[in-house]
Coordinates of C-alpha atoms in Angstrom, one line a residue:
Chain A
M1 CA 36.7 -16.7 80.2
S2 CA 39.6 -15.8 81.8
D3 CA 40.5 -13.3 78.4
W4 CA 37.4 -11.9 78.2
E5 CA 37.4 -7.9 78.5
A6 CA 34.1 -6.3 79.4
K7 CA 32.6 -4.4 75.7
I8 CA 30.8 -0.9 77.2
T9 CA 29.3 1.3 75.0
T10 CA 29.9 5.1 76.2
F11 CA 28.0 8.2 75.0
L12 CA 29.9 10.6 75.4
C13 CA 28.8 14.7 75.0
N14 CA 31.2 16.6 72.4
W15 CA 30.3 19.5 75.3
C16 CA 31.5 17.7 79.0
S17 CA 32.5 14.5 78.5
Y18 CA 34.3 13.3 75.1
G19 CA 36.3 17.2 76.0
A20 CA 36.9 15.4 79.5
A21 CA 38.5 12.2 77.5
D22 CA 40.6 14.0 75.1
L23 CA 41.7 15.7 77.8
A24 CA 42.8 13.2 80.2
G25 CA 44.1 11.3 76.9
V26 CA 46.2 14.5 76.4
S27 CA 47.5 14.7 80.2
R28 CA 48.7 11.0 79.5
F29 CA 46.2 9.5 82.4
Q30 CA 45.6 5.7 81.9
Y31 CA 42.2 4.7 82.7
P32 CA 40.8 0.8 81.2
P33 CA 40.1 -0.1 77.8
N34 CA 37.0 -1.7 77.3
F35 CA 34.9 1.5 76.3
R36 CA 34.0 1.9 72.7
I37 CA 33.2 5.9 72.8
I38 CA 30.2 7.4 70.9
R39 CA 30.4 11.0 70.4
V40 CA 27.2 12.9 70.9
P41 CA 26.4 16.5 70.5
C42 CA 24.6 16.9 73.9
S43 CA 24.3 14.0 76.1
A44 CA 20.3 14.3 75.7
R45 CA 20.5 13.2 72.0
V46 CA 20.5 9.9 73.8
S47 CA 17.0 8.1 73.9
P48 CA 16.2 5.7 75.8
K49 CA 15.8 3.1 71.9
F50 CA 20.2 3.8 72.1
V51 CA 20.6 2.4 75.2
L52 CA 18.7 -0.3 74.2
A53 CA 20.2 -1.3 70.8
A54 CA 23.4 -0.8 72.6
F55 CA 22.2 -3.8 75.0
R56 CA 20.5 -5.2 71.3
H57 CA 24.1 -5.9 70.2
G58 CA 25.9 -7.4 72.9
A59 CA 26.5 -4.5 74.8
D60 CA 28.0 -6.3 79.0
G61 CA 27.6 -2.2 79.9
V62 CA 26.5 1.0 78.5
W63 CA 27.4 4.4 80.3
V64 CA 26.5 7.7 79.4
S65 CA 27.8 11.1 80.3
G66 CA 27.6 14.6 79.9
Chain N
M1 CA -24.8 0.5 85.9
L2 CA -27.3 -0.3 82.9
R3 CA -29.7 3.5 84.0
Y4 CA -26.2 5.3 82.4
T5 CA -27.6 4.0 79.1
E6 CA -30.7 6.0 79.2
K7 CA -29.1 9.4 80.8
I8 CA -26.5 9.2 77.9
Q9 CA -28.6 8.8 74.8
E10 CA -30.2 11.7 76.5
T11 CA -27.7 12.8 76.8
A12 CA -25.6 12.4 73.9
K13 CA -29.2 13.7 71.3
R14 CA -29.3 16.8 73.1
L15 CA -26.3 17.7 72.8
L16 CA -26.5 17.0 68.8
Q17 CA -29.7 18.5 68.8
E18 CA -28.7 21.5 70.0
K19 CA -25.8 21.5 68.0
R20 CA -23.3 22.0 71.1
V21 CA -20.3 19.0 69.3
D22 CA -21.1 18.0 66.0
A23 CA -20.7 13.7 67.2
F24 CA -20.7 12.1 70.6
I25 CA -18.2 9.3 71.3
G26 CA -19.4 6.5 73.5
Y27 CA -20.2 3.1 74.3
G28 CA -22.0 0.9 71.4
K29 CA -23.2 -3.2 72.3
G30 CA -20.8 -5.0 70.6
S31 CA -21.6 -8.2 68.2
V32 CA -21.3 -11.2 71.0
P33 CA -21.7 -10.2 75.0
M34 CA -18.8 -8.6 76.9
M35 CA -17.2 -6.7 73.8
N36 CA -18.2 -3.5 73.9
Q37 CA -17.4 -1.0 71.2
P38 CA -16.2 2.4 70.7
L39 CA -19.3 4.4 68.7
M40 CA -19.0 8.2 67.3
V41 CA -22.8 9.4 66.7
S42 CA -23.2 12.2 64.5
D43 CA -27.0 11.8 63.8
P44 CA -29.4 12.9 66.9
D45 CA -32.2 10.4 65.8
R46 CA -28.9 7.1 66.1
V47 CA -28.2 7.9 69.9
D48 CA -30.7 5.1 71.1
R49 CA -27.5 2.8 69.3
L50 CA -25.1 4.1 72.5
Y51 CA -25.2 1.7 75.4
W52 CA -23.2 1.1 78.8
D53 CA -22.6 -1.2 81.2
N54 CA -19.8 -3.2 82.9
F55 CA -17.9 -4.1 79.7
C56 CA -17.0 -0.8 78.9
G57 CA -13.2 -1.6 79.4
L58 CA -11.8 0.5 75.8
N59 CA -10.5 4.0 76.0
L60 CA -11.9 6.0 73.7
C61 CA -9.6 9.1 74.4
N62 CA -7.9 7.4 71.5
Y63 CA -10.8 9.1 69.0
L64 CA -9.8 12.7 70.9
T65 CA -6.3 13.0 69.0
K66 CA -5.6 15.5 66.6
R67 CA -9.4 16.0 65.9
T68 CA -10.0 19.4 65.2
D69 CA -14.8 19.2 65.8
K70 CA -16.1 18.9 68.6
V71 CA -16.7 16.0 70.6
G72 CA -19.2 14.9 72.9
I73 CA -17.1 11.4 75.4
V74 CA -18.0 9.5 77.9
A75 CA -15.9 9.7 80.7
N76 CA -14.8 7.6 83.2
G77 CA -12.3 8.3 85.8
C78 CA -9.6 6.5 83.4
N79 CA -10.6 7.9 80.9
S80 CA -11.0 11.7 81.7
R81 CA -7.6 11.5 83.2
N82 CA -6.2 10.5 79.7
I83 CA -8.7 13.1 78.6
V84 CA -6.8 15.7 80.3
T85 CA -3.3 14.1 79.5
H86 CA -4.5 15.1 76.4
I87 CA -5.0 18.0 77.0
I88 CA -1.8 18.9 78.1
E89 CA -0.2 17.5 75.4
N90 CA -2.1 19.6 73.0
Q91 CA -3.9 16.5 70.8
I92 CA -7.4 19.1 71.6
K93 CA -8.1 21.6 73.2
R94 CA -10.1 22.2 76.3
D95 CA -13.5 24.0 74.5
Q96 CA -13.2 21.5 71.9
L97 CA -14.3 19.1 74.3
Y98 CA -18.1 18.4 76.4
I99 CA -17.3 15.5 78.6
V100 CA -19.8 13.9 80.2
G101 CA -18.4 12.2 83.0
I102 CA -19.5 8.8 84.4
P103 CA -18.7 7.7 88.0
C104 CA -17.5 4.6 87.4
E105 CA -17.5 1.2 89.3
G106 CA -15.1 -0.8 87.7
M107 CA -14.7 -2.8 84.9
I108 CA -16.1 -7.2 83.5
D109 CA -12.7 -9.1 83.7
H110 CA -14.5 -11.0 80.5
R111 CA -11.5 -13.4 80.2
A112 CA -12.1 -14.1 84.1
V113 CA -16.4 -15.2 83.3
M114 CA -15.1 -16.7 81.1
R115 CA -12.7 -19.1 82.7
A116 CA -15.1 -19.3 85.9
V117 CA -17.8 -20.6 82.2
K118 CA -15.1 -23.0 81.5
Q119 CA -14.5 -21.2 78.2
K120 CA -17.6 -22.1 77.2
E121 CA -19.7 -19.7 74.9
I122 CA -21.6 -17.2 76.6
L123 CA -24.8 -15.6 75.0
D124 CA -26.2 -13.0 77.3
I125 CA -25.5 -11.6 80.2
Q126 CA -28.2 -9.4 82.3
Q127 CA -27.0 -7.4 84.1
N128 CA -28.5 -6.4 87.7
G129 CA -26.5 -3.9 91.0
K130 CA -23.7 -6.0 92.2
T131 CA -24.3 -9.2 90.2
F132 CA -24.3 -10.2 86.9
V133 CA -25.7 -13.5 85.2
V134 CA -24.2 -15.3 82.2
K135 CA -26.7 -17.3 80.2
G136 CA -25.3 -19.6 77.7
A137 CA -26.8 -22.5 75.3
D138 CA -27.3 -25.0 78.2
F139 CA -26.0 -23.3 81.4
E140 CA -27.3 -20.3 83.7
E141 CA -25.4 -19.0 86.5
T142 CA -25.3 -15.9 88.4
F143 CA -21.7 -14.1 89.7
E144 CA -21.2 -11.1 92.7
K145 CA -19.8 -8.4 90.3
E146 CA -16.6 -7.4 93.1
K147 CA -14.5 -10.5 91.8
F148 CA -14.7 -10.8 88.4
L149 CA -13.5 -7.2 88.0
Q150 CA -10.9 -6.7 86.0
S151 CA -7.5 -5.8 88.1
N152 CA -6.4 -2.7 87.4
C153 CA -9.8 -1.9 88.3
A154 CA -10.0 -3.5 91.4
V155 CA -7.0 -1.1 92.7
C156 CA -8.1 1.7 91.1
I157 CA -8.3 4.6 93.2
H158 CA -9.2 7.6 91.1
R159 CA -13.4 6.3 90.6
N160 CA -14.7 9.3 89.6
P161 CA -13.9 11.4 86.7
V162 CA -12.0 14.5 86.9
I163 CA -12.9 16.9 84.9
Y164 CA -16.7 16.8 83.0
D165 CA -18.8 19.5 81.7
E166 CA -21.8 16.9 83.0
L167 CA -21.8 13.8 85.5
L168 CA -24.7 11.6 85.0
G169 CA -25.6 9.8 88.5
D170 CA -23.9 10.4 91.7
L171 CA -20.3 10.8 92.8
V172 CA -19.0 7.0 94.2
E173 CA -17.2 6.3 96.7
E174 CA -13.8 5.7 96.0
Q175 CA -12.5 2.8 97.2
T176 CA -9.3 3.1 100.8
G177 CA -6.9 0.7 101.8
V178 CA -6.6 -0.7 98.2
S179 CA -2.6 -1.3 97.7
P180 CA -2.2 -0.5 93.9
Y181 CA 1.5 -1.9 94.0
Q182 CA 1.6 -4.9 95.3
D183 CA 2.4 -6.8 91.9
V184 CA 5.7 -4.4 91.6
E185 CA 7.1 -4.8 95.0
K186 CA 6.8 -8.4 94.7
V187 CA 8.7 -8.7 91.4
E188 CA 11.5 -5.2 92.8
A189 CA 11.9 -7.9 95.7
M190 CA 13.3 -10.7 93.0
D191 CA 16.9 -10.5 92.2
P192 CA 17.7 -9.7 88.8
E193 CA 18.1 -13.0 87.9
K194 CA 14.5 -14.0 88.1
K195 CA 13.5 -10.9 86.8
Q196 CA 14.7 -12.0 83.8
G197 CA 13.2 -15.3 84.4
F198 CA 9.8 -13.7 85.5
F199 CA 10.1 -11.0 82.5
T200 CA 10.8 -14.0 79.8
R201 CA 8.1 -16.5 80.8
L202 CA 5.4 -13.0 81.3
I203 CA 5.9 -11.8 77.5
S204 CA 7.0 -15.8 76.4
R205 CA 3.2 -15.4 74.3
C206 CA 3.9 -12.1 72.8
I207 CA 2.5 -12.4 69.1
R208 CA 3.4 -9.0 68.5
C209 CA 0.1 -7.9 67.2
Y210 CA 0.7 -4.9 68.5
A211 CA -3.1 -4.6 69.9
C212 CA -1.6 -2.5 73.1
R213 CA -0.5 -0.3 71.8
N214 CA -3.5 0.5 69.4
A215 CA -5.9 0.5 72.3
C216 CA -3.5 3.1 74.0
P217 CA -4.7 6.8 73.7
L218 CA -0.9 7.3 74.4
C219 CA 0.6 5.8 71.1
Y220 CA -0.9 8.4 68.4
C221 CA 3.2 8.8 67.8
P222 CA 2.5 9.8 63.8
T223 CA 4.7 6.8 63.0
C224 CA 5.8 4.7 66.1
F225 CA 9.5 3.4 66.8
V226 CA 8.8 -0.8 66.5
D227 CA 7.9 0.3 62.2
E228 CA 10.7 2.6 61.0
S229 CA 13.1 0.7 59.9
R230 CA 15.7 2.9 59.4
P231 CA 17.2 2.2 61.5
Q232 CA 15.4 -0.9 62.2
W233 CA 15.2 -0.3 66.9
V234 CA 13.6 -3.6 67.1
G235 CA 12.7 -6.8 65.4
K236 CA 9.5 -7.2 63.7
S237 CA 9.6 -11.6 65.0
S238 CA 8.7 -13.0 68.4
D239 CA 12.5 -13.1 69.4
P240 CA 12.3 -12.8 73.0
T241 CA 15.1 -9.9 73.0
D242 CA 12.3 -8.2 70.5
T243 CA 9.8 -8.6 72.3
L244 CA 11.0 -7.8 75.4
T245 CA 12.5 -4.1 73.8
F246 CA 9.5 -3.6 71.9
H247 CA 7.3 -3.3 75.3
F248 CA 10.2 -2.2 77.3
L249 CA 10.5 0.9 75.2
R250 CA 6.6 0.8 75.0
A251 CA 5.9 0.8 78.6
Y252 CA 8.7 4.2 79.1
H253 CA 6.7 6.3 76.0
C254 CA 3.8 5.8 78.9
A255 CA 5.7 7.0 81.9
G256 CA 4.1 9.4 83.9
R257 CA 1.6 9.4 81.1
C258 CA 0.1 6.0 81.7
T259 CA -3.2 6.2 83.9
D260 CA -3.4 2.8 84.3
C261 CA -7.2 2.4 82.3
G262 CA -6.3 -1.8 81.8
A263 CA -7.1 -1.2 77.6
C264 CA -4.2 -3.2 76.9
E265 CA -4.5 -5.8 78.9
R266 CA -8.1 -5.8 77.5
V267 CA -7.3 -6.2 74.2
C268 CA -4.3 -9.5 74.5
P269 CA -5.7 -11.8 72.6
M270 CA -3.4 -13.5 74.8
G271 CA -4.3 -12.3 77.7
I272 CA -0.7 -11.0 78.8
S273 CA -0.7 -8.6 81.6
M274 CA 1.5 -6.0 80.6
R275 CA 0.7 -3.9 83.5
Q276 CA 3.2 -5.2 85.0
F277 CA 5.7 -2.7 83.2
T278 CA 3.3 0.9 83.0
K279 CA 3.4 -0.4 86.3
K280 CA 6.8 0.2 87.5
L281 CA 7.1 3.2 86.2
N282 CA 4.0 5.0 87.4
K283 CA 5.1 3.6 91.2
D284 CA 8.4 4.9 90.3
C285 CA 6.3 8.3 89.4
Q286 CA 4.7 8.7 92.3
E287 CA 7.2 8.0 94.6
L288 CA 10.4 10.1 93.2
F289 CA 7.7 13.0 91.7
S290 CA 4.8 12.7 93.0
W291 CA 3.1 12.5 90.5
E292 CA -0.1 10.5 88.7
A293 CA -1.0 11.4 85.7
G294 CA -4.1 13.5 84.7
L295 CA -5.0 14.4 87.9
T296 CA -4.8 18.6 87.1
L297 CA -4.8 20.4 84.0
D298 CA -2.4 22.6 85.5
Q299 CA 1.0 20.9 86.2
R300 CA 2.9 20.0 83.3
P301 CA 4.2 16.7 83.7
P302 CA 7.2 15.0 85.3
L303 CA 9.1 13.9 82.2
D304 CA 8.1 17.5 80.6
V305 CA 10.2 20.1 82.9
Y306 CA 12.5 20.3 85.1
R307 CA 13.3 21.1 88.6
P308 CA 17.4 21.7 90.5
D309 CA 15.8 19.2 93.4
D310 CA 15.0 17.0 90.6
Y311 CA 15.6 13.1 91.8
N312 CA 19.6 12.5 90.6
D313 CA 20.6 9.9 92.7
F314 CA 21.8 7.5 90.2
I315 CA 23.8 10.5 88.2
K316 CA 27.6 10.1 89.3
Chain V
M1 CA 14.4 4.2 81.9
K2 CA 17.2 2.6 84.8
G3 CA 14.5 2.1 87.0
L4 CA 12.9 0.5 84.6
L5 CA 16.1 -1.6 82.9
E6 CA 16.5 -3.0 86.5
H7 CA 12.9 -4.2 87.3
V8 CA 12.8 -6.3 83.6
G9 CA 15.9 -7.4 85.2
V10 CA 19.1 -5.7 83.7
E11 CA 21.4 -5.8 86.4
P12 CA 22.2 -2.5 88.4
G13 CA 25.8 -2.1 87.0
R14 CA 25.7 -1.9 84.0
L15 CA 24.4 1.0 83.0
H16 CA 26.4 4.5 84.7
F17 CA 24.5 8.3 84.1
S18 CA 27.5 10.9 85.4
W19 CA 28.1 14.8 85.1
I20 CA 31.6 15.7 83.8
S21 CA 33.0 18.7 82.4
S22 CA 35.5 19.0 79.7
A23 CA 37.6 20.5 82.5
E24 CA 37.0 17.7 84.9
A25 CA 39.6 14.9 83.5
T26 CA 40.4 13.5 86.8
K27 CA 37.2 12.8 87.0
F28 CA 36.6 10.9 84.1
V29 CA 39.5 8.0 84.5
D30 CA 38.0 8.4 88.0
V31 CA 34.0 7.6 87.2
A32 CA 35.6 5.6 83.6
N33 CA 37.9 2.9 86.6
T34 CA 34.8 2.4 88.4
V35 CA 32.7 2.1 85.9
A36 CA 34.7 -0.2 83.6
K37 CA 35.3 -2.7 87.7
E38 CA 31.5 -2.6 87.8
V39 CA 31.0 -4.3 84.2
K40 CA 33.9 -6.5 84.1
A41 CA 32.5 -7.4 88.3
L42 CA 29.3 -8.5 86.1
G43 CA 30.6 -10.6 83.7
P44 CA 29.2 -11.2 80.2
A45 CA 25.8 -10.1 79.3
R46 CA 23.5 -13.0 78.5
Y47 CA 20.8 -10.9 78.9
F48 CA 18.5 -8.0 76.2
I49 CA 20.7 -10.0 73.4
K50 CA 19.2 -10.1 70.6
K51 CA 20.2 -14.2 69.5
R52 CA 21.5 -14.3 66.1
A53 CA 18.4 -16.2 63.7
E54 CA 19.0 -19.8 63.7
V55 CA 18.1 -20.8 60.1
A56 CA 16.1 -24.0 59.6

């Protein structure tokens, strides 16, 4: 499993962390490529169901950020 | 315990005759021993069907959700806490209710009794004080009640009703010195792999009948997440992951609301101890928010309020 | 949420929460690095994944 790469489902708030991610990209910061980003209108939109759904579909990690 | 039966009947009759309530919810004797069923009476002449003994483990608050008439209800410790939860969650108004409080001495676990008589058919059970006599076709045995309490009743520290309009009998002494979260602590001490094994085994027998959900007074959503199909959050099979998801989310929905009445365990046809999930959350609520469900009418539940000093160590 | 997930046996490092403002690109990168590192350290998830139904 040396070529295994973690898949991390990421829920980002449109107004906070998504902006931060955007800014990080614009500023050409390097960060790991393991994230699959889902933009949500607010991190309060993320319900426990979402997190479980992510794990059930095989995510190795889940990151919720607002 | 049996002495309450007459008192309940008297009270119900009086309330119905005086038109204080439109209906009275209590327990009736079930068609087989140890299985008391919920009973709703609206005719004062039929109150003689109301009954009470140590097998009234179902939660009557199920029948209060969104009622518009006036109801009288029998409530012991945990049921009264569920009534409080219902009032806080605007499922029913306080002035619609006439609560007949019963100091509870714990319910008997019907499975433990069945095990004790080696699964033989029980025809009759007589209770006298601290003991009860089990009769079958070819046997008769006497047991001590104390040793056959439901696991939640054995560690219960709220036996007396928290709200009531009328109390039948004297308040009982609350148990002290019981540690309600012993089994949770045991699981907490395991490493992740062991925990996985523990819970996989725990729910492996689940047949997804949803009896636990239906018996739970907290589960009153118009559509349960397990029944939603667009999107389908959880499969309908008894696949281990699906079952785990169901139990996990069911428990999560009860966070800060569960009063540990034990109805879910009691009704489970497979005898699964799903209180292992809800109890963990009860413990967390107690530790993080110093909250126990249903003790007071004038405080909002922890998942309902924001306080700047809320626990937030898990946020980076 | 996290408490119960851990209780049923999901490793603590798999679920992360954070609070980052839109101006904090550096913090985002920092947290992204830690999250990725922790999840990688745990290896692939095996638990809680719905296996494809086996067709008999």
